[in-house]
mmCIF file of C-alpha atoms in Angstrom:
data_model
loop_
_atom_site.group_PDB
_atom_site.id
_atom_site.type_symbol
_atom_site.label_atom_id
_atom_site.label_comp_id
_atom_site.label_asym_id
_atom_site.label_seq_id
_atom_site.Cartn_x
_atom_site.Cartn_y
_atom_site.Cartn_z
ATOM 1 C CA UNK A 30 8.460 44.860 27.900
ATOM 2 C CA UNK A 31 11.699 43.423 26.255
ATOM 3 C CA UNK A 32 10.358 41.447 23.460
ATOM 4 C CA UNK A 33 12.989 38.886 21.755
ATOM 5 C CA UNK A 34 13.573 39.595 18.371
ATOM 6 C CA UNK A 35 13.270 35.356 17.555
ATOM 7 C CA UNK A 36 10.361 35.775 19.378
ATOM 8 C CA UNK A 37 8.644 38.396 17.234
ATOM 9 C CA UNK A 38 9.993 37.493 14.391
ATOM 10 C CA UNK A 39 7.695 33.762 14.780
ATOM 11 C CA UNK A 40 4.296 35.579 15.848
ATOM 12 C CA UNK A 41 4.743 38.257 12.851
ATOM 13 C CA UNK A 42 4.626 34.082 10.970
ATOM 14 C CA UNK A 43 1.942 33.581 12.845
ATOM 15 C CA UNK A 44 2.715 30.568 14.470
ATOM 16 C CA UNK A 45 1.449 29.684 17.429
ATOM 17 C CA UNK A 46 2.609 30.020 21.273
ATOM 18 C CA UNK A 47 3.398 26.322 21.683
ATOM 19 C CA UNK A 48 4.498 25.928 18.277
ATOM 20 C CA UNK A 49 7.213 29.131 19.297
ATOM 21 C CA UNK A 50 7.755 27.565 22.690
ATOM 22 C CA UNK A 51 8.834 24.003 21.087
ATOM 23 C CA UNK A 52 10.698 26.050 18.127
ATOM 24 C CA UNK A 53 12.928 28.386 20.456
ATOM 25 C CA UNK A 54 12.756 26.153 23.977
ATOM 26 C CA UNK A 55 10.950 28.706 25.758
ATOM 27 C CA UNK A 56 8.203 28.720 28.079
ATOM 28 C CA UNK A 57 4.989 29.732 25.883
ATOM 29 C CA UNK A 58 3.118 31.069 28.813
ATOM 30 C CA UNK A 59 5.813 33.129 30.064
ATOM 31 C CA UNK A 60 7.684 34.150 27.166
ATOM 32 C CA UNK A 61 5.418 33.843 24.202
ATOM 33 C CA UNK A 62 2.313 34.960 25.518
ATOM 34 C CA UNK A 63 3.456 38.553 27.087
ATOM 35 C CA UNK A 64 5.154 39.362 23.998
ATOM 36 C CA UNK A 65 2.420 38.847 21.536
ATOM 37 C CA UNK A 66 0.427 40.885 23.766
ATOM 38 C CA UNK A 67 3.413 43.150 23.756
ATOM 39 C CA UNK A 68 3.220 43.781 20.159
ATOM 40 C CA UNK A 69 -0.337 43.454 19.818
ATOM 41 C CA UNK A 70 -0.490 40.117 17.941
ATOM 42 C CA UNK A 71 -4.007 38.350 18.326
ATOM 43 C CA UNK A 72 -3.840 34.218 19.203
ATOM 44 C CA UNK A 73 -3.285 32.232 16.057
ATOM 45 C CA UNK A 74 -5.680 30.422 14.776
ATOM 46 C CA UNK A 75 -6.257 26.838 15.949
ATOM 47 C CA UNK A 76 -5.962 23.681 13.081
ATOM 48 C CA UNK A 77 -4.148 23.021 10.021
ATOM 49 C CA UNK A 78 -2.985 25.885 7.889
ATOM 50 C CA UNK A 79 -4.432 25.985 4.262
ATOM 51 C CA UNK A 80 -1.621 25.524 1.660
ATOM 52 C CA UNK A 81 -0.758 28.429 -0.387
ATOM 53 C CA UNK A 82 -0.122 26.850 -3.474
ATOM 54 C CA UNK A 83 -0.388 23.998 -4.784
ATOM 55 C CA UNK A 84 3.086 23.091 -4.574
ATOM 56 C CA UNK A 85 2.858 23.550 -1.136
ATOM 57 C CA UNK A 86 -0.185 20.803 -1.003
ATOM 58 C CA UNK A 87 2.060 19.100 -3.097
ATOM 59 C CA UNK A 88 4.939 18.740 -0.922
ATOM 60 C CA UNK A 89 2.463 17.866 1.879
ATOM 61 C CA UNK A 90 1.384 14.365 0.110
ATOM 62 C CA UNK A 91 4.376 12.879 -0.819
ATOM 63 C CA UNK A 92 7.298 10.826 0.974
ATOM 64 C CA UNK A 93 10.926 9.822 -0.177
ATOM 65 C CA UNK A 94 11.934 5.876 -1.222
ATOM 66 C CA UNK A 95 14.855 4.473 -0.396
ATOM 67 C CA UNK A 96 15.865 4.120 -3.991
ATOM 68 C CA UNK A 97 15.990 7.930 -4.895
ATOM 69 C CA UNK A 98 12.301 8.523 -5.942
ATOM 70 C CA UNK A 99 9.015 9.888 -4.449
ATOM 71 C CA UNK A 100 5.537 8.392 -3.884
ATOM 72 C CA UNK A 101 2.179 9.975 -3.889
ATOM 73 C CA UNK A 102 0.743 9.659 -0.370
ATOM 74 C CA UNK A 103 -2.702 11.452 -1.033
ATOM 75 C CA UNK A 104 -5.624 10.808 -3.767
ATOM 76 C CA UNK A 105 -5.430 8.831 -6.759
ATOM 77 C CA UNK A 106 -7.849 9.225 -9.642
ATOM 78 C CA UNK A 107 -9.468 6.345 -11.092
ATOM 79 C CA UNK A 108 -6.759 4.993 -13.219
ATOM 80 C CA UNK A 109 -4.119 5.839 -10.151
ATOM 81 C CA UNK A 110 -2.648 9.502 -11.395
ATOM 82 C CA UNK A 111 -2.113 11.347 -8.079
ATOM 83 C CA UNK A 112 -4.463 13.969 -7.886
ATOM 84 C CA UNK A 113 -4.763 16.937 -5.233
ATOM 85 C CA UNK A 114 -7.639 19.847 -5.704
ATOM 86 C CA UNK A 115 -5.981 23.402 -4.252
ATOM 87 C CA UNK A 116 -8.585 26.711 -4.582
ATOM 88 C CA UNK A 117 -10.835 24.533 -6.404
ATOM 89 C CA UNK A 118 -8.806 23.503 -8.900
ATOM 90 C CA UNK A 119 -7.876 19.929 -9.724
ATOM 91 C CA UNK A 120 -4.029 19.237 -10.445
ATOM 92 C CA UNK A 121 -2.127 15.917 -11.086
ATOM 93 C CA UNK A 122 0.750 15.394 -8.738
ATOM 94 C CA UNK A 123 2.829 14.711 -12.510
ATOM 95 C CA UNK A 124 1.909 18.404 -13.551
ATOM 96 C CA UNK A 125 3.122 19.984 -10.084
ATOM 97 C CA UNK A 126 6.365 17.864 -9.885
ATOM 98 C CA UNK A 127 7.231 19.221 -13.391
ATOM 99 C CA UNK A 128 6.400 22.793 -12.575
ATOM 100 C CA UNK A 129 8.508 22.759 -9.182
ATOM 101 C CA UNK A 130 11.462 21.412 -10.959
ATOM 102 C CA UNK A 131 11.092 23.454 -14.437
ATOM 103 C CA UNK A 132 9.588 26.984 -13.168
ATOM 104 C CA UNK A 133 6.709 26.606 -16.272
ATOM 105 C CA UNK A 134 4.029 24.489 -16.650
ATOM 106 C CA UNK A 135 4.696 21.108 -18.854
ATOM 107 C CA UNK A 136 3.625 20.835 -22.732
ATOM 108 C CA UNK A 137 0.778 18.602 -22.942
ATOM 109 C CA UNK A 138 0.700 15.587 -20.264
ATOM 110 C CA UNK A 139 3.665 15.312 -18.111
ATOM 111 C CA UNK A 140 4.790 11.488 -17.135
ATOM 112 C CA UNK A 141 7.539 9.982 -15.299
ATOM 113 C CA UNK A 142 10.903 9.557 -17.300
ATOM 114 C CA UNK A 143 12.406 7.814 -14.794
ATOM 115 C CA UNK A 144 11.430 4.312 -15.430
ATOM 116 C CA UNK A 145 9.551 4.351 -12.060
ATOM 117 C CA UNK A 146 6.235 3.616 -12.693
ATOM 118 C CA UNK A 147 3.842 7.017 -10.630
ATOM 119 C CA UNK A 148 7.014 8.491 -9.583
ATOM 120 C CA UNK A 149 6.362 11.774 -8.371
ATOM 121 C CA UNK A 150 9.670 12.909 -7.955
ATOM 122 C CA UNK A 151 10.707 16.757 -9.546
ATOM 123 C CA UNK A 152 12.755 16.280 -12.166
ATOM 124 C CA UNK A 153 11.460 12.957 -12.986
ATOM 125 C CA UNK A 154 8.921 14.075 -15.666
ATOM 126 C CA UNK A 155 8.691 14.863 -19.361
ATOM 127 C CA UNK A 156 6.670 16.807 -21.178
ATOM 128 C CA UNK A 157 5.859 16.786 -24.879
ATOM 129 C CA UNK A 158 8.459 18.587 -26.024
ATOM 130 C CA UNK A 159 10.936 16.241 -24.078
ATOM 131 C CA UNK A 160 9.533 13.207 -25.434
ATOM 132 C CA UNK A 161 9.764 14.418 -28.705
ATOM 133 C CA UNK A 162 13.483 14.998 -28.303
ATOM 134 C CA UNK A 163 13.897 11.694 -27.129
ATOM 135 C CA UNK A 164 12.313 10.074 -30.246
ATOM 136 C CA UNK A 165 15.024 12.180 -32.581
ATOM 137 C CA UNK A 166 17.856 11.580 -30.289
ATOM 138 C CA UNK A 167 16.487 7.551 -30.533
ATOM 139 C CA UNK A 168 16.278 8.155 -34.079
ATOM 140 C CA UNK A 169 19.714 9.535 -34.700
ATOM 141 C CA UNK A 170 21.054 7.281 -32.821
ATOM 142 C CA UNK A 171 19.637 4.340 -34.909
ATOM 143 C CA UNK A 172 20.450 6.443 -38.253
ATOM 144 C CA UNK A 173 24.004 6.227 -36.705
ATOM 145 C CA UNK A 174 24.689 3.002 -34.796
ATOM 146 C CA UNK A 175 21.540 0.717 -36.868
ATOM 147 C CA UNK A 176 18.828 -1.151 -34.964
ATOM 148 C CA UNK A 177 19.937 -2.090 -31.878
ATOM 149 C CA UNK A 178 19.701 -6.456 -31.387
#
């Protein structure tokens, strides 16, 4: 059998017939099926697929605003951080949006620096080390320009 390489390519993913048939418009039972048994591909696996990471759980609980930010759609802790447990271990939403958009983990606590209040946007965070920054740049400034009124 002629298997399409599209085709293939999305059961090697493991995604499921239907899930190929909506992805590629093509008849799972006559298309999809065959070929997995064609290349010797046992039926996926029913259900939600566990995240890999925790940035992909992390992606899964959040939503865009209108106004160029992102909320936290899954648990909050008691004092409303966004929390998400991944392999057993428990991660703030905060941490993870700093990691995706810096590639390291974040110096102490990371926080929104946007001015939106549990923003969980990447790239809307500081860590430490950028807070302290801001407190000399503040500083400077004020050494420069005086108190502000």
């Amino acid at each position: 059998m002629n298997v399409r390489a599209d085709v293939a390519e999305l059961l090697r993913a493991g995604l499921s017939d239907r899930a190929i048939g909506r992805e590629l418009g093509v008849d799972p039972i006559a298309t999809v099926r065959p070929a997995r048994q064609a290349i010797g591909i046992p039926k996926a696996k029913s259900g939600r697929r566990p995240a890999a990471t925790p940035e992909d759980l992390f992606w899964r609980r959040v939503k865009p605003t209108d106004d160029d930010h992102m909320e936290w759609t899954g648990h909050r802790g008691a004092e409303g951080t966004p929390l998400l447990r991944h392999g057993g271990v428990l991660h703030t939403g905060y941490r993870l949006a700093f990691r995706i958009a810096n590639g390291r983990d974040p110096d102490g606590y990371a926080l929104p620096s946007c001015g939106r209040e549990q923003c969980v946007k990447p790239g809307h965070h500081g860590d430490r080390s950028d807070r302290a920054r801001e407190k000399r740049v503040d500083a400077l400034y004020v050494d420069i320009f005086g108190p502000s009124a």
